[in-house]
Coordinates of N, CA and C in Angstrom, one line a residue:
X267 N 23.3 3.7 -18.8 CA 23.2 2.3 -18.5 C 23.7 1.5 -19.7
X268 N 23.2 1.6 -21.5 CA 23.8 1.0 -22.1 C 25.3 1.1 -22.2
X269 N 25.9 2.4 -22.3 CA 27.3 2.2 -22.1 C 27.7 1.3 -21.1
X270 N 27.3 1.2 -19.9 CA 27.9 0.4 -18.8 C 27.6 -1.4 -19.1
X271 N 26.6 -1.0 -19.9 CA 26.2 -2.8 -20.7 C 26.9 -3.1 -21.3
X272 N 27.2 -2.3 -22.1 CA 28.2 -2.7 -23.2 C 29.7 -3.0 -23.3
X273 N 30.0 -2.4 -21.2 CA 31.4 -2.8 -20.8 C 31.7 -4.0 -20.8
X274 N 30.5 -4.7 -19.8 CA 30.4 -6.2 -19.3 C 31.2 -6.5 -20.2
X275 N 31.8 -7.8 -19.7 CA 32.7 -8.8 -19.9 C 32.1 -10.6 -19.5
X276 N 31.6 -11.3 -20.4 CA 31.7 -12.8 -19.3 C 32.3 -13.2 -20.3
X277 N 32.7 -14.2 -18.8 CA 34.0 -15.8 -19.0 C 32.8 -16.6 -19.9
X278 N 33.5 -17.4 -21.4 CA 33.2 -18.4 -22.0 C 33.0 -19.3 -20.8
X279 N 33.4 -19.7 -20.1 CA 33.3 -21.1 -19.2 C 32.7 -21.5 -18.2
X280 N 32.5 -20.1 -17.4 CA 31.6 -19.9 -16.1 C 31.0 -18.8 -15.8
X281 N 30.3 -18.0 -17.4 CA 29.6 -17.2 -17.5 C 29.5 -16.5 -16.3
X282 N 30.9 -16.5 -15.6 CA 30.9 -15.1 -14.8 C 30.9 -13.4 -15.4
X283 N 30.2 -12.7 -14.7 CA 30.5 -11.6 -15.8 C 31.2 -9.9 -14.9
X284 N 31.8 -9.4 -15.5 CA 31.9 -8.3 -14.9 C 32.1 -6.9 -15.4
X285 N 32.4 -6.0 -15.4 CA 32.4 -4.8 -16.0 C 34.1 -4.3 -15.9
X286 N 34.6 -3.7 -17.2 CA 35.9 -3.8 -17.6 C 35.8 -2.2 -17.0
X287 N 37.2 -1.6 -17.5 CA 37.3 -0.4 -17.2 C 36.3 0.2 -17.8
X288 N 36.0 1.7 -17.5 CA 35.0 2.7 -18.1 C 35.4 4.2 -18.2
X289 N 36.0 4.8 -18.6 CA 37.0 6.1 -18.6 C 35.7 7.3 -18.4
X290 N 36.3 7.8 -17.9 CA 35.2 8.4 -16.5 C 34.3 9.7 -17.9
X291 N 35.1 9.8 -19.3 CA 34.9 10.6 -20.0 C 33.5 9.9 -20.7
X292 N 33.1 8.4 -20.5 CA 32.2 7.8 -20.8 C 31.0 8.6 -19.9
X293 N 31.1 7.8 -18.8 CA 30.1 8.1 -17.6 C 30.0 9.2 -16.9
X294 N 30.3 9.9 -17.9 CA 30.1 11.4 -16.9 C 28.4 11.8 -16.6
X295 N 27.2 11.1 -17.3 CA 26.3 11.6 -17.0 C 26.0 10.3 -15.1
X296 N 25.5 10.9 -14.0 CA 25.9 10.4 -12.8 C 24.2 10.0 -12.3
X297 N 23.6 10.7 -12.5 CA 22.1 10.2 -12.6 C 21.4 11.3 -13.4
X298 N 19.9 10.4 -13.1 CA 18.4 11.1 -14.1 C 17.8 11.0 -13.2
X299 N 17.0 12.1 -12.6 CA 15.4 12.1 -12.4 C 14.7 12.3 -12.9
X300 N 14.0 11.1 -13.5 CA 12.9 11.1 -14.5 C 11.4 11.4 -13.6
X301 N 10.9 12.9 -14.2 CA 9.6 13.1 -13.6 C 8.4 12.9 -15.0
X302 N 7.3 12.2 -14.2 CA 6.3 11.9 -15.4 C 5.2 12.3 -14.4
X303 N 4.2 13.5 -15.2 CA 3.1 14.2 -14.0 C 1.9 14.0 -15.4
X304 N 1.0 13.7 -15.0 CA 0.4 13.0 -15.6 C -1.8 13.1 -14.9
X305 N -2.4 13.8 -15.6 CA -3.8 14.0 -15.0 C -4.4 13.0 -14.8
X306 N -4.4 11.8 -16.0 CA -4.7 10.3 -16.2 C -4.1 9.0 -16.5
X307 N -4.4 8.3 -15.7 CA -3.9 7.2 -15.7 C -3.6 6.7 -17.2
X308 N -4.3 6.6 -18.0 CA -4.3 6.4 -19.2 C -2.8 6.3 -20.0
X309 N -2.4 7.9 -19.6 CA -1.6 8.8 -19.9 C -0.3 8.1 -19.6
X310 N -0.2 7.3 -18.5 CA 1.6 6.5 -18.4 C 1.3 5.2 -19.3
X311 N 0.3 4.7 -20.0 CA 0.1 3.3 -20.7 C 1.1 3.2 -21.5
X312 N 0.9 4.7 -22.5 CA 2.1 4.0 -23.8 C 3.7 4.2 -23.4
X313 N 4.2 4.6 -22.3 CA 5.6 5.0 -21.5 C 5.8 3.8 -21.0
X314 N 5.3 2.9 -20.2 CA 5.1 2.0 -19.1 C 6.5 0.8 -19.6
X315 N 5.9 0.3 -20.6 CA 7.0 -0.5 -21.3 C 8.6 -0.2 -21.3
X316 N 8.8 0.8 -21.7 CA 10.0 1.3 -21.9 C 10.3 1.3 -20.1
X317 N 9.7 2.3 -19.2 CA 10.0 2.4 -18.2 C 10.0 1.0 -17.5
X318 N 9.7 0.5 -17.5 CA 10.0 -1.0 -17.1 C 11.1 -1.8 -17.2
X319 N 11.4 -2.3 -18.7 CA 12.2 -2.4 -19.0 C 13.9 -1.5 -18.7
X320 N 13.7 -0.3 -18.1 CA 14.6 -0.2 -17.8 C 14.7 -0.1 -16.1
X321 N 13.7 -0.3 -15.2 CA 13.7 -0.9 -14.0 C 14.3 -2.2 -14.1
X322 N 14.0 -3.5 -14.7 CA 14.5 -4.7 -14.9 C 15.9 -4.1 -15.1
X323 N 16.4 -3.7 -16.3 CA 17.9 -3.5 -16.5 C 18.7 -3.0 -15.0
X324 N 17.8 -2.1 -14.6 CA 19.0 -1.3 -13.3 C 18.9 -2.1 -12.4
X325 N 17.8 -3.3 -11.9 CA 17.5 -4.2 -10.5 C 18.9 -4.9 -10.8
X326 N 18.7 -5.8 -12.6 CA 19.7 -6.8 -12.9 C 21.1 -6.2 -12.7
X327 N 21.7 -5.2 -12.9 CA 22.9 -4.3 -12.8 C 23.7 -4.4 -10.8
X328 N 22.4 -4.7 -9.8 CA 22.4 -4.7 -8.8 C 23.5 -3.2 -8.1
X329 N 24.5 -4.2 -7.1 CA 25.4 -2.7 -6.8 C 26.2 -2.5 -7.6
X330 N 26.8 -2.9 -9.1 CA 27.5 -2.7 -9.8 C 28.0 -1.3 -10.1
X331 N 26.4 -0.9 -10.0 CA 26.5 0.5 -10.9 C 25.4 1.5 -9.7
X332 N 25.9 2.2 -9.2 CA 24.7 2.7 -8.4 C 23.3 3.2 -9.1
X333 N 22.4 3.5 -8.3 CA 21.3 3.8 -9.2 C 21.2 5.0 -9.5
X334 N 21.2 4.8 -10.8 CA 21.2 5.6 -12.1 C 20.2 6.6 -12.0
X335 N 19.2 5.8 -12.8 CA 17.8 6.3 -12.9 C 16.7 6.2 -11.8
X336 N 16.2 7.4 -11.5 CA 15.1 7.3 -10.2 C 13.9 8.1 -11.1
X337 N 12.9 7.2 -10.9 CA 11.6 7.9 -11.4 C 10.6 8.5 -10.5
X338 N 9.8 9.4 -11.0 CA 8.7 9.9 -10.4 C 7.6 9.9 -10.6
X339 N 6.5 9.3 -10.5 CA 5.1 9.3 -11.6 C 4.3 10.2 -10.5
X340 N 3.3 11.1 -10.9 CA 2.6 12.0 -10.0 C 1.5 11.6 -11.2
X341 N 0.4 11.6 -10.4 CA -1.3 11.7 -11.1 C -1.9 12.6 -10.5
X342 N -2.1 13.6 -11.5 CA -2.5 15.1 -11.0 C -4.5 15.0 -10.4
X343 N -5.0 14.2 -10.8 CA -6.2 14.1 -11.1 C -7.0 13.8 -9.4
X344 N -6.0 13.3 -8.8 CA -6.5 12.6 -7.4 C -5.5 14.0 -6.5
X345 N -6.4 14.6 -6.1 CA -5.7 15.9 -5.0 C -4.8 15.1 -4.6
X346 N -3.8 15.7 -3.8 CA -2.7 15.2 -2.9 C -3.5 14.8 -1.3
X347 N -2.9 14.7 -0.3 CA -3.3 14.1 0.8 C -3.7 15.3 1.6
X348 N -4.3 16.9 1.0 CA -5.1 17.6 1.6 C -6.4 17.5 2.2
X349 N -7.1 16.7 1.4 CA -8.4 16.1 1.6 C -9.0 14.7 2.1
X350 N -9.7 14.5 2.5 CA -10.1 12.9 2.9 C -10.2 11.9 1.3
X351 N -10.7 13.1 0.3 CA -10.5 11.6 -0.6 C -8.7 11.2 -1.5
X352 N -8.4 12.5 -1.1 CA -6.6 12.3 -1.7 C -5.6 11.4 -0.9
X353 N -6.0 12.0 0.6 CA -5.9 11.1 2.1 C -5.9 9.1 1.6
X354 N -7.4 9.1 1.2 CA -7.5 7.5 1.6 C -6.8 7.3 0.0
X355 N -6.6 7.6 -1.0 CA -6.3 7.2 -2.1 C -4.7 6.7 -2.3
X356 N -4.2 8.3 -1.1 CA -2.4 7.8 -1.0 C -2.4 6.8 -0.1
X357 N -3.5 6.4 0.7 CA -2.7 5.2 1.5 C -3.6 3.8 1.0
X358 N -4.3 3.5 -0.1 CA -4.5 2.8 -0.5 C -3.6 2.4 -1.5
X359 N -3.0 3.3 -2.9 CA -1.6 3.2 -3.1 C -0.5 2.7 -2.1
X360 N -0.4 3.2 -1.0 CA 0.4 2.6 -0.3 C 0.9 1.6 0.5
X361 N -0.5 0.9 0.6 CA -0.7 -0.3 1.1 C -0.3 -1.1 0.3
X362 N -1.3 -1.2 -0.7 CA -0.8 -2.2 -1.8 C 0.7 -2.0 -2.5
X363 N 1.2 -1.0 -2.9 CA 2.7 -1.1 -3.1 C 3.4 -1.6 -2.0
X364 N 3.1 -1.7 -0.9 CA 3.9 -2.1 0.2 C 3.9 -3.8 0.2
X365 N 2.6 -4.3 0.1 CA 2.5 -5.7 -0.5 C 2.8 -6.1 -1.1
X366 N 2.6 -5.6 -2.4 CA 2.5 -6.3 -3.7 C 3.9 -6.0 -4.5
X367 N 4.9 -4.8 -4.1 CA 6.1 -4.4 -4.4 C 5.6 -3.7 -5.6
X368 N 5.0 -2.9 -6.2 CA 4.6 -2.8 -7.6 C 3.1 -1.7 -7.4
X369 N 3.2 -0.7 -8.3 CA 2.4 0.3 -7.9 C 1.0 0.0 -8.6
X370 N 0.4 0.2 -8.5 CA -1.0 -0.2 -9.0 C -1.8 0.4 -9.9
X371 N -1.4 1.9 -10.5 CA -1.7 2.9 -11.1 C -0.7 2.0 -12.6
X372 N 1.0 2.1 -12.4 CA 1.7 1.7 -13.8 C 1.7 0.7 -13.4
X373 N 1.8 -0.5 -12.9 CA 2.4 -1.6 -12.3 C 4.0 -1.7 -12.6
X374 N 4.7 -0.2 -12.2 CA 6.3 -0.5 -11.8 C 6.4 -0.8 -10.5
X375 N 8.1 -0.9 -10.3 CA 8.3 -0.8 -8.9 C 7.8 0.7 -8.1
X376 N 8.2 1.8 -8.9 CA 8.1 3.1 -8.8 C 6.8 3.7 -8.4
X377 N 6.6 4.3 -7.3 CA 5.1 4.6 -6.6 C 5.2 5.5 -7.6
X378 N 3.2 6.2 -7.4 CA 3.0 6.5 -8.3 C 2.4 7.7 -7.3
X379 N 2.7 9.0 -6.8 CA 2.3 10.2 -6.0 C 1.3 10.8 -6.3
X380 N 0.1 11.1 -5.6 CA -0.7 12.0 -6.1 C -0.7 13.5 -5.9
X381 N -1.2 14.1 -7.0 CA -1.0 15.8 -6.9 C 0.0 15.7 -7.6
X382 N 0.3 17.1 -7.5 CA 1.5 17.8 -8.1 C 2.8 18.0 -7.5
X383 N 3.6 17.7 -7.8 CA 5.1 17.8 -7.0 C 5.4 19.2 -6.6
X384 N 6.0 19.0 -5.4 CA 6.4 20.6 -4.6 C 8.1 20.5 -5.1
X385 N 7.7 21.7 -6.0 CA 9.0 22.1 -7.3 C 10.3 22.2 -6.2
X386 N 9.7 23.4 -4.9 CA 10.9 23.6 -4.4 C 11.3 23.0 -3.7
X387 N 10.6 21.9 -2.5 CA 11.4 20.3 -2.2 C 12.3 19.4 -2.6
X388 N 12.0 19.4 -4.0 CA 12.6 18.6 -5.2 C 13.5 19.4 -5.5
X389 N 13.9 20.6 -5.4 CA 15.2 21.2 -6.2 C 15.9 21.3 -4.9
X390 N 15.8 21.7 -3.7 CA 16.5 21.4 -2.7 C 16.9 20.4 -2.5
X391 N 16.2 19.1 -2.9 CA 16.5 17.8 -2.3 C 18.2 17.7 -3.4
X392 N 17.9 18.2 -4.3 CA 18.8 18.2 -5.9 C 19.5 18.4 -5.5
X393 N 20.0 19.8 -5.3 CA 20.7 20.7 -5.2 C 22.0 20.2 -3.7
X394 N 21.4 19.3 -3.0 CA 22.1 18.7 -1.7 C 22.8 17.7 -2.2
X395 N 22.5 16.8 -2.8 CA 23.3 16.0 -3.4 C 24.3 16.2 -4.2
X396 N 24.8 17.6 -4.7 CA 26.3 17.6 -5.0 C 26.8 16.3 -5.8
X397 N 25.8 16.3 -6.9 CA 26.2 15.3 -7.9 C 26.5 15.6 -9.6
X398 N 27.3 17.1 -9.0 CA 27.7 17.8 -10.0 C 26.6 18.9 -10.8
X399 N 26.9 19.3 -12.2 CA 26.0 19.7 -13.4 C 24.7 19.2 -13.2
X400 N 23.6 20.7 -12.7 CA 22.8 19.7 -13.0 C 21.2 21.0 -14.6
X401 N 21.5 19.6 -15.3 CA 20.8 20.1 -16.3 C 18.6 19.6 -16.2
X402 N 18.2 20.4 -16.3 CA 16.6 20.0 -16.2 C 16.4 20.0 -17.8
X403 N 15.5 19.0 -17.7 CA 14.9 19.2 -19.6 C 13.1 19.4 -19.2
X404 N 12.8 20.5 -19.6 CA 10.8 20.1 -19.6 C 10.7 20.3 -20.6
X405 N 9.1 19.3 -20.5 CA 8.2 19.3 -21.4 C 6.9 19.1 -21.2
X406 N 5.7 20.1 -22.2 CA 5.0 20.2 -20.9 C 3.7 21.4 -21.1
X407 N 2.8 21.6 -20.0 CA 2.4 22.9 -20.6 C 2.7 24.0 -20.1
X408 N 2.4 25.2 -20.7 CA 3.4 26.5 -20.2 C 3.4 26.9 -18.9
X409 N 2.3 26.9 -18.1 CA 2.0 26.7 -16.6 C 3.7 26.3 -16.2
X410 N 3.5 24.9 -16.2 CA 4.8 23.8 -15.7 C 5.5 24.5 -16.0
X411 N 5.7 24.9 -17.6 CA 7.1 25.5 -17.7 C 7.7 26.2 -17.5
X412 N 6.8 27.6 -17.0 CA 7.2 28.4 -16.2 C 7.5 28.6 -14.5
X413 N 6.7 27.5 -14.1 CA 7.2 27.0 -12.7 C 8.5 26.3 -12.3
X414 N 8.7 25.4 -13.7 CA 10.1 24.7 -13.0 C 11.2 25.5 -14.1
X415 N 11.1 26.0 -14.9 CA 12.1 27.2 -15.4 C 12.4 28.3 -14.2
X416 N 11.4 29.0 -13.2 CA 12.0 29.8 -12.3 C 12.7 29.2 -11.2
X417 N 12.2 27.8 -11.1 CA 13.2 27.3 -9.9 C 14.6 26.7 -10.7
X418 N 14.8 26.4 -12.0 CA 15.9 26.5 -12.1 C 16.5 28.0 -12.0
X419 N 16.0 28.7 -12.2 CA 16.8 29.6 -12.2 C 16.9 30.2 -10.9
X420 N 16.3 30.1 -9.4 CA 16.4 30.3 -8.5 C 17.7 29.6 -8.0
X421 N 17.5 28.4 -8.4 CA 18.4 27.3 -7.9 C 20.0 27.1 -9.1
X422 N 20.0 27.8 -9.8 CA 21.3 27.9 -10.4 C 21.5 26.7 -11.7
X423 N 20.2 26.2 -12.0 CA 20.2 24.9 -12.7 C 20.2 25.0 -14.6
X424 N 20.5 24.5 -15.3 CA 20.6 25.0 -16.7 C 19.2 24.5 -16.8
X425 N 18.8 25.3 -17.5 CA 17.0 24.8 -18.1 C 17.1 24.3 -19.4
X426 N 16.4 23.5 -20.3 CA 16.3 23.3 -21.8 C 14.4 22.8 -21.2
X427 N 14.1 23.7 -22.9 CA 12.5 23.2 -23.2 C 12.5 22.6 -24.3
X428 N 11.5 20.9 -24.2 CA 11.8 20.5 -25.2 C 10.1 20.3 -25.9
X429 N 9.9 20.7 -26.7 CA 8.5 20.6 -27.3 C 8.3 18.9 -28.3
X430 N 7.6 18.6 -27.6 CA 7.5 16.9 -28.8 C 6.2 17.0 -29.3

C-alpha cells in the first residue's frame, strides 16, 4: 500500500488525485492475510493502532487498489460456537458488529472469531484463489507452529518462522 501511496498524483488546482503508472515489478506482492490468534483480549491492545490505521488507509484507497490486506483476529479464550456459551458470544459479537460496523473486542472494522481457526479451510480457501506465490510467515507457539507448517507443506506453500 505505501508504494501505491506514493504513486498518487494530485492536480495543484482541483486536488484531483490519481495513481500514475506502477511497473508490475513494484506490486508484485498481490495480497496479505494477516492472522492475529490471540487468548486475550488484552493481547490485540498494543497492535490495534497500527491495524487501524491501515484499515483507514485501504477504506480511503476505495476501488483503486483492490483489497490488499484482509485481517483475521481469533480470541482463543471464548470456545468457538460448539457450546451454548461460545454459541451466545459469537452472536453477540455479531449483532453488534452488524450495528455498530466495528467489532467490539478491537474496535476495527474486522470481526473478531472465536476459537481457533480451522488451518485446513483457510488453506483451501488460499489455495482457490490462484493469486500466485503463496508464502506463510508464523509466529507463535510450537503447537501453532507445527500445525500451520504441515499444512503448508500439505498444501505446497513456502513456510518461514519468525521468532520476535
Amino acid at each position: 500500500m505505501h508504494r501505491y501511496l506514493q504513486s498518487r498524483q494530485t492536480c495543484p488546482n482541483c486536488q484531483n488525485s490519481w495513481t500514475g503508472f506502477i511497473p508490475p515489478s513494484i506490486m508484485r506482492l498481490k495480497k496479505v492475510d494477516f492472522f492475529w490468534i490471540s487468548r486475550e483480549q488484552i493481547s490485540f491492545e498494543w497492535f490495534i493502532s497500527l491495524l487501524s490505521q491501515l484499515e483507514i488507509e485501504q477504506a480511503q484507497l476505495g476501488s483503486s487498489l483492490d483489497k490488499f490486506l484482509h485481517m483475521h483476529m481469533y480470541m482463543t479464550s471464548v470456545p468457538k460456537e460448539y457450546n451454548i456459551r461460545g454459541a451466545m458470544m459469537q452472536m453477540a459479537l455479531d449483532l453488534i458488529h452488524k450495528k455498530e460496523l466495528r467489532d467490539l473486542i478491537t474496535g476495527l472494522k474486522t470481526k473478531t472469531k472465536t476459537g481457533r481457526p480451522n488451518w485446513n479451510e483457510i488453506f483451501i480457501k488460499l489455495s482457490r484463489e490462484k493469486k500466485g506465490k503463496v508464502t506463510v510467515f508464523c509466529s507463535g507457539a510450537s503447537a501453532l507452529t507445527q500445525e500451520v507448517q504441515a499444512r503448508c507443506q500439505q498444501f505446497g506453500f513456502q513456510f518461514k518462522k519468525e521468532i520476535f
